[in-house]
C-alpha cells in the first residue's frame, strides 16, 4: 500500500508516467474499505494527492521547457542544471556548466548550433555561480588535467586553477558574469599565456602577485576582473584549445574589450590604466589605425592626469568622504604606493605607454609624439628579477638640466640593476630623438645647414654606438642564446635587438636613400652599409627565432622591425636600380607567420607581396613606385591660403596607397615648404636651383654611391 504522503516523482523520465497513471484511474494509494477510514475522507485525500502530484508534474514540465529554451535559443547564456542531471560531474563557473563527458563550449548542449551572443551591458545582473568548494564537489578539473598545463612555469605552480572568480569582495560593484569568461582552466591558461607571450616585452605585471590575486583564496574585486578581461581579450589569439569555437572566441573578446573600455572611460586610476595598456596591445597588434591612436591618446592623457611622468615624493591623502569634485582631485586621485612592487609597476606602466606612443608615431611618420620627451622625468626601470623579488634598488638619477634635444635626461649609475626593458627604454629615447631630428626641414642646398645637419646626424649615430656598447656582455650574442634557450626569458632580448635595427634604419636611411638631393646631399655609402648590415642582422636573428619556434613570443614591435627591414630592401633596389634582394621573400613569409598571432603583421605581408609582385610582373619599377608615392604625399600636403581657394579630389588606386605605405617611411630629408597652388587648384612643386627630386634623371638612380667620396666624412 503506497503512502499518501509520498513525494512526487523527481525525474523527467517518470513525470509523464505519474500524470498519466492518475488520469487513467490507476491505484490511488488509499483503500476505501479500511475500517478506520470513510469513503468521503478517502476520496478527499485521493483528490488532494492527485492535485498535488499534478501541480508538481506541471512544474517539472515547465522547468524542462525553460531548459530547452535556454539551450536552443540562448546558447551563449548560462546553462541551468536541473535535478534530473544533478548526478553528472560538471564545472560551474561564471554561470557556465561544462559537462565532464567531453569538451564543448560551456552552456552549449551537444548538437545545438552556436549563436553569436550580443555583448553584455556594463550594468548587467550580478555574477552567477557557486564557490570553490562546490566546484570541487562537482568534479572540477585539477591543475594536472588543464589543457594548458604544459605551458605552466614560473610562479604559477603554487596556485590552483581559478575557483572563486564568481565571488565579489565586500563593497565592490557586481558585474555580469553569465557569459563573461571562458571556463576556469582556460582562464588559467590565458593568464599563463599572457606572461609567456606579452609580459616579457610589456613587463607591467608581476607574475607571482598576479596569479595570487586571480587564483588565490580571496575573491576578486571589480578592478581585478577588469584586468582579467584585458588579459583575456589580448591573449585569446594564442589559445589553441579546441573547445572554443571561432564564434565563442569572438564573443569573449568582444565582451572583455567592451568591459575594459567602459570601465576605463568611467574610472581614471592606476588599475584602469594597467588594463587599458594591455588592451592597447590587442588593438595595436591588430592594426596601426585610428582606433589604436585613439586608445593611445587616452593612455597618454591618463599618464598626465595621474602624474605618472615624474618621480613623485609627496602624495596628498584625504578621507573618503572629503574627495573633491573640482580640479584639485588630480592631486589626490593617486595614493602613495604601498610597496616597492607597486612603485616600480607604476614606473613601468609609464614607460610602456611611452614606448607604445613612439612605435605608433614612428610608423605613421607624420604625427607628433603625444607624450613629449621633456615631460618624461622617470628613472629607468630595474631588471624584472629585482622587480619580482620586491627588492628596492636604484637604477639611476635624473639630471636637473635639459640638453639641446629638449628632454630631461638621466645618469645611469647602477647598470647592474638594469634589465632588457631598461635598455629598450634607452634605445627608444634615441629613436625619439632621431624622429624629431628628421622632421625638421633642412635646405639641402645650403652648406651651413647641411653642416649642422651632419653634426646632429653624427651625434645620434654615436649615441646608438654607445648604447650598443653598454649592453651586458652575455647578451652580445643573442643568436647563441636563442639556440641554447628559446624560452620566453630571452624573447625580450630579441625585441631589444629589433628595436636597435629600427633605430639604425630610421637614422641612416635618410642619408643613404634621400628623396631630394643636391650637389652637397647625395646618397652616403657609409649610411647605406649601416642599413644593409642592420637588415642582415635582423634576418639572421629572425631565422634563429623561427628555428627555435619562438616567433609566438615576439610582439607587434618585432613585426614592425621586420616591416621596416623588408621595405629597406625595396628602397635600396629602387635607388641602386638592381633586383630586390631575395631576403624580401623571407621577411614576407615570416610576417605572414607572425600574422597568425598579430593581424598587423599580416597587413604588412600582404602589402609587401603586392608591391613585389607588381615589380616582378613588370607593371612598374620600384623607382617609379617611389616617385609616385613621393608625388602623392607632396600633393596631399598642399594647403589653401584662404577659405575661398578651391578644393579638389584626387582618385587613387590600391597600388598607389601601397606605394605610400612602403616608401613614405623613407621620404627624407624634409625640405622647407616649396608648394603652391596654381589657378586651376592643382598643387605644383617649385624647383630650387641645384635640387632634384627622387626619380628624376639627375638623381643618378642605378649607381651605387662612391665610398671614397662620402660626404659624411667617415
GROMACS .gro file of C-alpha atoms in nm, residues 210-654:
model
  445
  210UNK     CA    1   4.902   3.844  -1.040
  211UNK     CA    2   4.847   3.470  -1.007
  212UNK     CA    3   4.795   3.515  -0.634
  213UNK     CA    4   4.529   3.777  -0.700
  214UNK     CA    5   4.340   3.583  -0.965
  215UNK     CA    6   4.368   3.230  -0.833
  216UNK     CA    7   4.431   3.269  -0.462
  217UNK     CA    8   4.192   3.213  -0.176
  218UNK     CA    9   4.041   3.561  -0.177
  219UNK     CA   10   3.761   3.670  -0.405
  220UNK     CA   11   3.807   3.907  -0.694
  221UNK     CA   12   3.727   4.276  -0.679
  222UNK     CA   13   3.584   4.470  -0.969
  223UNK     CA   14   3.922   4.609  -1.076
  224UNK     CA   15   4.072   4.259  -1.064
  225UNK     CA   16   3.809   4.132  -1.304
  226UNK     CA   17   3.865   4.427  -1.538
  227UNK     CA   18   4.236   4.343  -1.551
  228UNK     CA   19   4.146   3.981  -1.618
  229UNK     CA   20   3.917   4.092  -1.900
  230UNK     CA   21   4.207   4.281  -2.060
  231UNK     CA   22   4.431   3.974  -2.039
  232UNK     CA   23   4.160   3.752  -2.191
  233UNK     CA   24   4.100   3.991  -2.482
  234UNK     CA   25   4.472   4.016  -2.561
  235UNK     CA   26   4.579   3.652  -2.522
  236UNK     CA   27   4.289   3.467  -2.685
  237UNK     CA   28   4.498   3.487  -3.004
  238UNK     CA   29   4.748   3.242  -2.853
  239UNK     CA   30   4.496   2.989  -2.719
  240UNK     CA   31   4.490   2.655  -2.902
  241UNK     CA   32   4.209   2.495  -2.701
  242UNK     CA   33   3.962   2.345  -2.948
  243UNK     CA   34   3.672   2.374  -2.706
  244UNK     CA   35   3.630   2.740  -2.800
  245UNK     CA   36   3.482   2.786  -3.145
  246UNK     CA   37   3.556   3.093  -3.353
  247UNK     CA   38   3.219   3.239  -3.255
  248UNK     CA   39   3.286   3.188  -2.884
  249UNK     CA   40   3.633   3.341  -2.912
  250UNK     CA   41   3.485   3.645  -3.085
  251UNK     CA   42   3.223   3.667  -2.814
  252UNK     CA   43   3.467   3.653  -2.524
  253UNK     CA   44   3.694   3.904  -2.697
  254UNK     CA   45   3.408   4.148  -2.763
  255UNK     CA   46   3.270   4.124  -2.409
  256UNK     CA   47   3.611   4.165  -2.243
  257UNK     CA   48   3.712   4.455  -2.465
  258UNK     CA   49   3.379   4.627  -2.404
  259UNK     CA   50   3.404   4.596  -2.028
  260UNK     CA   51   3.760   4.729  -2.015
  261UNK     CA   52   3.675   5.026  -2.237
  262UNK     CA   53   3.365   5.121  -2.041
  263UNK     CA   54   3.542   5.087  -1.707
  264UNK     CA   55   3.839   5.294  -1.830
  265UNK     CA   56   3.604   5.566  -1.952
  266UNK     CA   57   3.435   5.592  -1.615
  267UNK     CA   58   3.739   5.541  -1.391
  268UNK     CA   59   4.076   5.716  -1.408
  269UNK     CA   60   4.303   5.510  -1.187
  270UNK     CA   61   4.626   5.313  -1.191
  271UNK     CA   62   4.431   4.987  -1.210
  272UNK     CA   63   4.223   5.104  -1.506
  273UNK     CA   64   4.538   5.226  -1.680
  274UNK     CA   65   4.702   4.884  -1.649
  275UNK     CA   66   4.402   4.712  -1.804
  276UNK     CA   67   4.386   4.971  -2.082
  277UNK     CA   68   4.757   4.928  -2.164
  278UNK     CA   69   4.713   4.553  -2.202
  279UNK     CA   70   4.407   4.610  -2.420
  280UNK     CA   71   4.614   4.852  -2.631
  281UNK     CA   72   4.847   4.564  -2.715
  282UNK     CA   73   4.550   4.385  -2.866
  283UNK     CA   74   4.438   4.688  -3.066
  284UNK     CA   75   4.782   4.792  -3.191
  285UNK     CA   76   4.859   4.430  -3.272
  286UNK     CA   77   4.553   4.419  -3.496
  287UNK     CA   78   4.613   4.734  -3.700
  288UNK     CA   79   4.802   5.058  -3.673
  289UNK     CA   80   4.495   5.270  -3.738
  290UNK     CA   81   4.265   5.532  -3.585
  291UNK     CA   82   4.124   5.305  -3.314
  292UNK     CA   83   4.470   5.235  -3.181
  293UNK     CA   84   4.565   5.604  -3.199
  294UNK     CA   85   4.253   5.699  -3.004
  295UNK     CA   86   4.332   5.441  -2.740
  296UNK     CA   87   4.686   5.574  -2.715
  297UNK     CA   88   4.560   5.928  -2.672
  298UNK     CA   89   4.354   5.812  -2.373
  299UNK     CA   90   4.655   5.635  -2.225
  300UNK     CA   91   4.878   5.940  -2.266
  301UNK     CA   92   4.617   6.171  -2.117
  302UNK     CA   93   4.578   5.936  -1.821
  303UNK     CA   94   4.956   5.937  -1.771
  304UNK     CA   95   4.944   6.314  -1.746
  305UNK     CA   96   4.633   6.317  -1.530
  306UNK     CA   97   4.768   6.054  -1.291
  307UNK     CA   98   5.104   6.236  -1.284
  308UNK     CA   99   5.291   5.919  -1.377
  309UNK     CA  100   5.563   6.103  -1.570
  310UNK     CA  101   5.752   6.214  -1.261
  311UNK     CA  102   5.920   6.052  -0.962
  312UNK     CA  103   5.686   6.197  -0.702
  313UNK     CA  104   5.792   6.202  -0.339
  314UNK     CA  105   5.488   6.358  -0.170
  315UNK     CA  106   5.130   6.234  -0.206
  316UNK     CA  107   4.820   6.406  -0.070
  317UNK     CA  108   4.563   6.192   0.107
  318UNK     CA  109   4.211   6.277   0.220
  319UNK     CA  110   3.928   6.095   0.392
  320UNK     CA  111   3.697   5.904   0.164
  321UNK     CA  112   3.416   6.148   0.230
  322UNK     CA  113   3.628   6.454   0.151
  323UNK     CA  114   3.731   6.370  -0.206
  324UNK     CA  115   3.697   6.692  -0.406
  325UNK     CA  116   3.494   6.719  -0.723
  326UNK     CA  117   3.700   7.002  -0.875
  327UNK     CA  118   4.036   7.016  -1.048
  328UNK     CA  119   4.224   6.950  -0.725
  329UNK     CA  120   4.112   6.586  -0.744
  330UNK     CA  121   4.411   6.524  -0.970
  331UNK     CA  122   4.639   6.566  -0.670
  332UNK     CA  123   4.464   6.308  -0.456
  333UNK     CA  124   4.341   6.051  -0.707
  334UNK     CA  125   4.669   5.856  -0.690
  335UNK     CA  126   4.759   5.728  -0.343
  336UNK     CA  127   5.108   5.665  -0.216
  337UNK     CA  128   5.243   5.330  -0.343
  338UNK     CA  129   5.219   5.072  -0.067
  339UNK     CA  130   5.519   4.864  -0.176
  340UNK     CA  131   5.826   4.863  -0.398
  341UNK     CA  132   5.647   4.641  -0.649
  342UNK     CA  133   5.365   4.893  -0.674
  343UNK     CA  134   5.605   5.185  -0.711
  344UNK     CA  135   5.810   5.006  -0.977
  345UNK     CA  136   5.498   4.886  -1.159
  346UNK     CA  137   5.381   5.247  -1.194
  347UNK     CA  138   5.720   5.337  -1.337
  348UNK     CA  139   5.695   5.050  -1.583
  349UNK     CA  140   5.340   5.149  -1.671
  350UNK     CA  141   5.456   5.495  -1.772
  351UNK     CA  142   5.747   5.362  -1.975
  352UNK     CA  143   5.525   5.116  -2.165
  353UNK     CA  144   5.290   5.398  -2.265
  354UNK     CA  145   5.596   5.594  -2.378
  355UNK     CA  146   5.715   5.300  -2.590
  356UNK     CA  147   5.374   5.238  -2.747
  357UNK     CA  148   5.343   5.606  -2.832
  358UNK     CA  149   5.685   5.601  -3.001
  359UNK     CA  150   5.622   5.291  -3.208
  360UNK     CA  151   5.279   5.408  -3.325
  361UNK     CA  152   5.403   5.759  -3.410
  362UNK     CA  153   5.715   5.643  -3.595
  363UNK     CA  154   5.500   5.408  -3.802
  364UNK     CA  155   5.282   5.696  -3.924
  365UNK     CA  156   5.587   5.925  -3.984
  366UNK     CA  157   5.374   6.241  -3.999
  367UNK     CA  158   5.240   6.256  -3.644
  368UNK     CA  159   5.394   6.421  -3.342
  369UNK     CA  160   5.454   6.232  -3.020
  370UNK     CA  161   5.165   6.259  -2.780
  371UNK     CA  162   5.387   6.214  -2.473
  372UNK     CA  163   5.659   6.477  -2.501
  373UNK     CA  164   6.015   6.382  -2.411
  374UNK     CA  165   6.073   6.679  -2.185
  375UNK     CA  166   5.781   6.565  -1.967
  376UNK     CA  167   5.921   6.215  -1.927
  377UNK     CA  168   6.101   6.250  -1.595
  378UNK     CA  169   6.117   5.887  -1.488
  379UNK     CA  170   6.430   5.691  -1.399
  380UNK     CA  171   6.486   5.368  -1.585
  381UNK     CA  172   6.304   5.057  -1.463
  382UNK     CA  173   6.506   4.787  -1.292
  383UNK     CA  174   6.552   4.428  -1.409
  384UNK     CA  175   6.247   4.205  -1.391
  385UNK     CA  176   6.410   3.969  -1.140
  386UNK     CA  177   6.460   4.250  -0.890
  387UNK     CA  178   6.109   4.378  -0.957
  388UNK     CA  179   5.954   4.037  -0.900
  389UNK     CA  180   6.157   3.977  -0.582
  390UNK     CA  181   6.035   4.307  -0.438
  391UNK     CA  182   6.392   4.430  -0.388
  392UNK     CA  183   6.419   4.813  -0.381
  393UNK     CA  184   6.714   4.916  -0.595
  394UNK     CA  185   6.846   5.226  -0.768
  395UNK     CA  186   6.898   5.237  -1.143
  396UNK     CA  187   7.000   5.598  -1.195
  397UNK     CA  188   6.936   5.959  -1.107
  398UNK     CA  189   6.769   6.233  -1.308
  399UNK     CA  190   6.960   6.531  -1.438
  400UNK     CA  191   6.838   6.871  -1.327
  401UNK     CA  192   6.910   7.037  -1.662
  402UNK     CA  193   6.793   6.966  -2.015
  403UNK     CA  194   7.010   6.905  -2.317
  404UNK     CA  195   6.979   7.053  -2.663
  405UNK     CA  196   6.725   6.792  -2.767
  406UNK     CA  197   6.480   6.929  -2.511
  407UNK     CA  198   6.423   6.628  -2.286
  408UNK     CA  199   6.524   6.566  -1.928
  409UNK     CA  200   6.798   6.307  -1.918
  410UNK     CA  201   6.922   6.065  -1.655
  411UNK     CA  202   7.252   5.931  -1.535
  412UNK     CA  203   7.283   5.554  -1.511
  413UNK     CA  204   7.499   5.488  -1.211
  414UNK     CA  205   7.375   5.135  -1.126
  415UNK     CA  206   7.394   4.936  -1.453
  416UNK     CA  207   7.398   4.610  -1.260
  417UNK     CA  208   7.032   4.671  -1.174
  418UNK     CA  209   6.922   4.718  -1.535
  419UNK     CA  210   6.745   4.461  -1.750
  420UNK     CA  211   6.634   4.425  -2.110
  421UNK     CA  212   6.336   4.655  -2.056
  422UNK     CA  213   6.570   4.923  -1.922
  423UNK     CA  214   6.783   4.911  -2.235
  424UNK     CA  215   6.470   4.906  -2.450
  425UNK     CA  216   6.360   5.232  -2.290
  426UNK     CA  217   6.703   5.380  -2.358
  427UNK     CA  218   6.710   5.293  -2.727
  428UNK     CA  219   6.352   5.415  -2.774
  429UNK     CA  220   6.456   5.753  -2.636
  430UNK     CA  221   6.728   5.763  -2.901
  431UNK     CA  222   6.473   5.671  -3.169
  432UNK     CA  223   6.256   5.952  -3.037
  433UNK     CA  224   6.541   6.198  -3.087
  434UNK     CA  225   6.603   6.060  -3.437
  435UNK     CA  226   6.238   6.109  -3.530
  436UNK     CA  227   6.237   6.470  -3.411
  437UNK     CA  228   6.566   6.534  -3.589
  438UNK     CA  229   6.437   6.405  -3.923
  439UNK     CA  230   6.113   6.601  -3.903
  440UNK     CA  231   6.295   6.934  -3.902
  441UNK     CA  232   6.317   7.074  -4.257
  442UNK     CA  233   6.665   7.137  -4.396
  443UNK     CA  234   6.779   7.328  -4.701
  444UNK     CA  235   6.999   7.072  -4.873
  445UNK     CA  236   7.145   7.342  -5.098
  446UNK     CA  237   7.285   7.538  -4.802
  447UNK     CA  238   7.635   7.444  -4.687
  448UNK     CA  239   7.577   7.590  -4.340
  449UNK     CA  240   7.253   7.399  -4.282
  450UNK     CA  241   7.399   7.078  -4.415
  451UNK     CA  242   7.697   7.111  -4.181
  452UNK     CA  243   7.466   7.145  -3.882
  453UNK     CA  244   7.257   6.854  -4.008
  454UNK     CA  245   7.566   6.635  -4.045
  455UNK     CA  246   7.683   6.717  -3.692
  456UNK     CA  247   7.345   6.624  -3.543
  457UNK     CA  248   7.346   6.307  -3.751
  458UNK     CA  249   7.687   6.205  -3.621
  459UNK     CA  250   7.581   6.276  -3.263
  460UNK     CA  251   7.284   6.041  -3.293
  461UNK     CA  252   7.497   5.777  -3.464
  462UNK     CA  253   7.743   5.799  -3.176
  463UNK     CA  254   7.458   5.766  -2.926
  464UNK     CA  255   7.348   5.441  -3.090
  465UNK     CA  256   7.701   5.304  -3.084
  466UNK     CA  257   7.741   5.396  -2.716
  467UNK     CA  258   7.412   5.229  -2.631
  468UNK     CA  259   7.517   4.912  -2.810
  469UNK     CA  260   7.843   4.904  -2.619
  470UNK     CA  261   7.656   4.941  -2.289
  471UNK     CA  262   7.469   4.612  -2.329
  472UNK     CA  263   7.575   4.334  -2.091
  473UNK     CA  264   7.836   4.107  -2.246
  474UNK     CA  265   7.623   3.796  -2.202
  475UNK     CA  266   7.365   3.940  -2.441
  476UNK     CA  267   7.608   4.042  -2.713
  477UNK     CA  268   7.548   3.709  -2.888
  478UNK     CA  269   7.172   3.689  -2.898
  479UNK     CA  270   7.172   3.423  -3.169
  480UNK     CA  271   7.365   3.181  -2.949
  481UNK     CA  272   7.123   3.244  -2.665
  482UNK     CA  273   6.833   3.167  -2.895
  483UNK     CA  274   6.973   2.826  -2.981
  484UNK     CA  275   7.066   2.742  -2.624
  485UNK     CA  276   6.748   2.871  -2.454
  486UNK     CA  277   6.448   2.956  -2.673
  487UNK     CA  278   6.229   3.014  -2.368
  488UNK     CA  279   6.049   3.340  -2.317
  489UNK     CA  280   6.315   3.475  -2.083
  490UNK     CA  281   6.522   3.577  -2.386
  491UNK     CA  282   6.231   3.686  -2.606
  492UNK     CA  283   6.262   4.034  -2.463
  493UNK     CA  284   6.621   4.047  -2.589
  494UNK     CA  285   6.501   3.960  -2.938
  495UNK     CA  286   6.263   4.253  -2.911
  496UNK     CA  287   6.552   4.468  -2.795
  497UNK     CA  288   6.759   4.368  -3.098
  498UNK     CA  289   6.471   4.455  -3.332
  499UNK     CA  290   6.438   4.796  -3.166
  500UNK     CA  291   6.805   4.864  -3.237
  501UNK     CA  292   6.754   4.771  -3.604
  502UNK     CA  293   6.460   5.012  -3.617
  503UNK     CA  294   6.679   5.290  -3.477
  504UNK     CA  295   6.963   5.224  -3.722
  505UNK     CA  296   6.740   5.215  -4.029
  506UNK     CA  297   6.540   5.516  -3.912
  507UNK     CA  298   6.853   5.730  -3.882
  508UNK     CA  299   7.079   5.610  -4.163
  509UNK     CA  300   6.820   5.560  -4.438
  510UNK     CA  301   6.776   5.938  -4.457
  511UNK     CA  302   7.139   5.976  -4.566
  512UNK     CA  303   7.156   5.653  -4.766
  513UNK     CA  304   6.841   5.696  -4.974
  514UNK     CA  305   6.740   6.065  -4.975
  515UNK     CA  306   6.431   6.161  -5.174
  516UNK     CA  307   6.576   6.504  -5.262
  517UNK     CA  308   6.939   6.569  -5.344
  518UNK     CA  309   7.177   6.848  -5.419
  519UNK     CA  310   7.543   6.880  -5.504
  520UNK     CA  311   7.601   6.855  -5.127
  521UNK     CA  312   7.344   6.593  -5.023
  522UNK     CA  313   7.393   6.269  -5.217
  523UNK     CA  314   7.348   5.905  -5.105
  524UNK     CA  315   7.608   5.807  -4.845
  525UNK     CA  316   7.794   5.477  -4.882
  526UNK     CA  317   7.854   5.460  -4.507
  527UNK     CA  318   7.488   5.508  -4.425
  528UNK     CA  319   7.385   5.254  -4.688
  529UNK     CA  320   7.613   4.990  -4.542
  530UNK     CA  321   7.484   5.056  -4.192
  531UNK     CA  322   7.128   4.997  -4.313
  532UNK     CA  323   7.209   4.679  -4.505
  533UNK     CA  324   7.411   4.537  -4.214
  534UNK     CA  325   7.123   4.601  -3.974
  535UNK     CA  326   6.878   4.427  -4.207
  536UNK     CA  327   7.108   4.126  -4.244
  537UNK     CA  328   7.148   4.109  -3.866
  538UNK     CA  329   6.770   4.108  -3.818
  539UNK     CA  330   6.735   3.842  -4.084
  540UNK     CA  331   6.983   3.615  -3.903
  541UNK     CA  332   6.826   3.657  -3.561
  542UNK     CA  333   6.477   3.603  -3.705
  543UNK     CA  334   6.593   3.279  -3.867
  544UNK     CA  335   6.722   3.162  -3.529
  545UNK     CA  336   6.399   3.255  -3.352
  546UNK     CA  337   6.196   3.078  -3.619
  547UNK     CA  338   6.402   2.759  -3.593
  548UNK     CA  339   6.362   2.769  -3.215
  549UNK     CA  340   5.981   2.800  -3.252
  550UNK     CA  341   5.986   3.131  -3.070
  551UNK     CA  342   5.802   3.364  -3.307
  552UNK     CA  343   5.489   3.345  -3.094
  553UNK     CA  344   5.688   3.508  -2.813
  554UNK     CA  345   5.759   3.832  -3.001
  555UNK     CA  346   5.507   4.112  -3.034
  556UNK     CA  347   5.396   4.382  -3.279
  557UNK     CA  348   5.716   4.591  -3.235
  558UNK     CA  349   5.916   4.296  -3.369
  559UNK     CA  350   5.681   4.271  -3.667
  560UNK     CA  351   5.726   4.644  -3.721
  561UNK     CA  352   6.103   4.597  -3.741
  562UNK     CA  353   6.057   4.320  -3.998
  563UNK     CA  354   5.831   4.555  -4.194
  564UNK     CA  355   6.099   4.826  -4.187
  565UNK     CA  356   6.374   4.585  -4.293
  566UNK     CA  357   6.173   4.449  -4.586
  567UNK     CA  358   6.090   4.798  -4.710
  568UNK     CA  359   6.454   4.898  -4.684
  569UNK     CA  360   6.542   4.625  -4.933
  570UNK     CA  361   6.284   4.765  -5.176
  571UNK     CA  362   6.410   5.122  -5.132
  572UNK     CA  363   6.766   5.002  -5.189
  573UNK     CA  364   6.662   4.831  -5.513
  574UNK     CA  365   6.480   5.146  -5.622
  575UNK     CA  366   6.785   5.364  -5.553
  576UNK     CA  367   7.059   5.143  -5.693
  577UNK     CA  368   6.850   5.005  -5.978
  578UNK     CA  369   6.907   4.640  -5.900
  579UNK     CA  370   6.667   4.348  -5.843
  580UNK     CA  371   6.532   4.333  -5.490
  581UNK     CA  372   6.730   4.114  -5.253
  582UNK     CA  373   6.577   3.762  -5.221
  583UNK     CA  374   6.566   3.819  -4.845
  584UNK     CA  375   6.244   4.008  -4.913
  585UNK     CA  376   6.062   3.675  -4.957
  586UNK     CA  377   6.192   3.556  -4.621
  587UNK     CA  378   6.061   3.867  -4.446
  588UNK     CA  379   5.722   3.835  -4.617
  589UNK     CA  380   5.692   3.471  -4.509
  590UNK     CA  381   5.793   3.548  -4.151
  591UNK     CA  382   5.546   3.836  -4.130
  592UNK     CA  383   5.271   3.606  -4.254
  593UNK     CA  384   5.372   3.353  -3.987
  594UNK     CA  385   5.365   3.614  -3.711
  595UNK     CA  386   5.032   3.727  -3.856
  596UNK     CA  387   4.859   3.421  -3.715
  597UNK     CA  388   4.902   3.587  -3.375
  598UNK     CA  389   4.914   3.958  -3.460
  599UNK     CA  390   4.699   4.065  -3.755
  600UNK     CA  391   4.905   4.378  -3.815
  601UNK     CA  392   5.188   4.154  -3.938
  602UNK     CA  393   4.950   4.002  -4.193
  603UNK     CA  394   4.873   4.350  -4.321
  604UNK     CA  395   5.243   4.418  -4.367
  605UNK     CA  396   5.296   4.089  -4.551
  606UNK     CA  397   5.008   4.148  -4.792
  607UNK     CA  398   5.127   4.499  -4.885
  608UNK     CA  399   5.483   4.381  -4.945
  609UNK     CA  400   5.369   4.085  -5.151
  610UNK     CA  401   5.157   4.307  -5.378
  611UNK     CA  402   5.437   4.559  -5.434
  612UNK     CA  403   5.700   4.293  -5.508
  613UNK     CA  404   5.462   4.109  -5.740
  614UNK     CA  405   5.389   4.424  -5.942
  615UNK     CA  406   5.759   4.486  -5.993
  616UNK     CA  407   5.837   4.126  -6.084
  617UNK     CA  408   5.550   4.116  -6.332
  618UNK     CA  409   5.678   4.431  -6.497
  619UNK     CA  410   5.382   4.652  -6.407
  620UNK     CA  411   5.607   4.923  -6.257
  621UNK     CA  412   5.963   4.961  -6.135
  622UNK     CA  413   6.042   5.028  -5.771
  623UNK     CA  414   6.185   5.363  -5.872
  624UNK     CA  415   5.858   5.462  -6.039
  625UNK     CA  416   5.661   5.344  -5.737
  626UNK     CA  417   5.875   5.555  -5.507
  627UNK     CA  418   5.834   5.860  -5.727
  628UNK     CA  419   5.457   5.805  -5.732
  629UNK     CA  420   5.447   5.786  -5.353
  630UNK     CA  421   5.663   6.096  -5.318
  631UNK     CA  422   5.444   6.299  -5.552
  632UNK     CA  423   5.119   6.186  -5.387
  633UNK     CA  424   5.243   6.273  -5.039
  634UNK     CA  425   5.352   6.616  -5.155
  635UNK     CA  426   5.020   6.664  -5.331
  636UNK     CA  427   4.814   6.587  -5.020
  637UNK     CA  428   5.044   6.807  -4.810
  638UNK     CA  429   4.949   7.120  -5.005
  639UNK     CA  430   4.720   7.365  -4.823
  640UNK     CA  431   4.491   7.652  -4.912
  641UNK     CA  432   4.588   8.011  -4.840
  642UNK     CA  433   4.233   8.136  -4.791
  643UNK     CA  434   3.897   7.980  -4.734
  644UNK     CA  435   3.790   8.082  -5.085
  645UNK     CA  436   4.057   7.873  -5.258
  646UNK     CA  437   3.913   7.577  -5.441
  647UNK     CA  438   3.947   7.220  -5.322
  648UNK     CA  439   3.973   6.911  -5.537
  649UNK     CA  440   3.959   6.535  -5.503
  650UNK     CA  441   4.222   6.301  -5.640
  651UNK     CA  442   4.126   5.938  -5.700
  652UNK     CA  443   4.388   5.681  -5.609
  653UNK     CA  444   4.417   5.308  -5.664
  654UNK     CA  445   4.513   5.048  -5.405
   0.00000   0.00000   0.00000
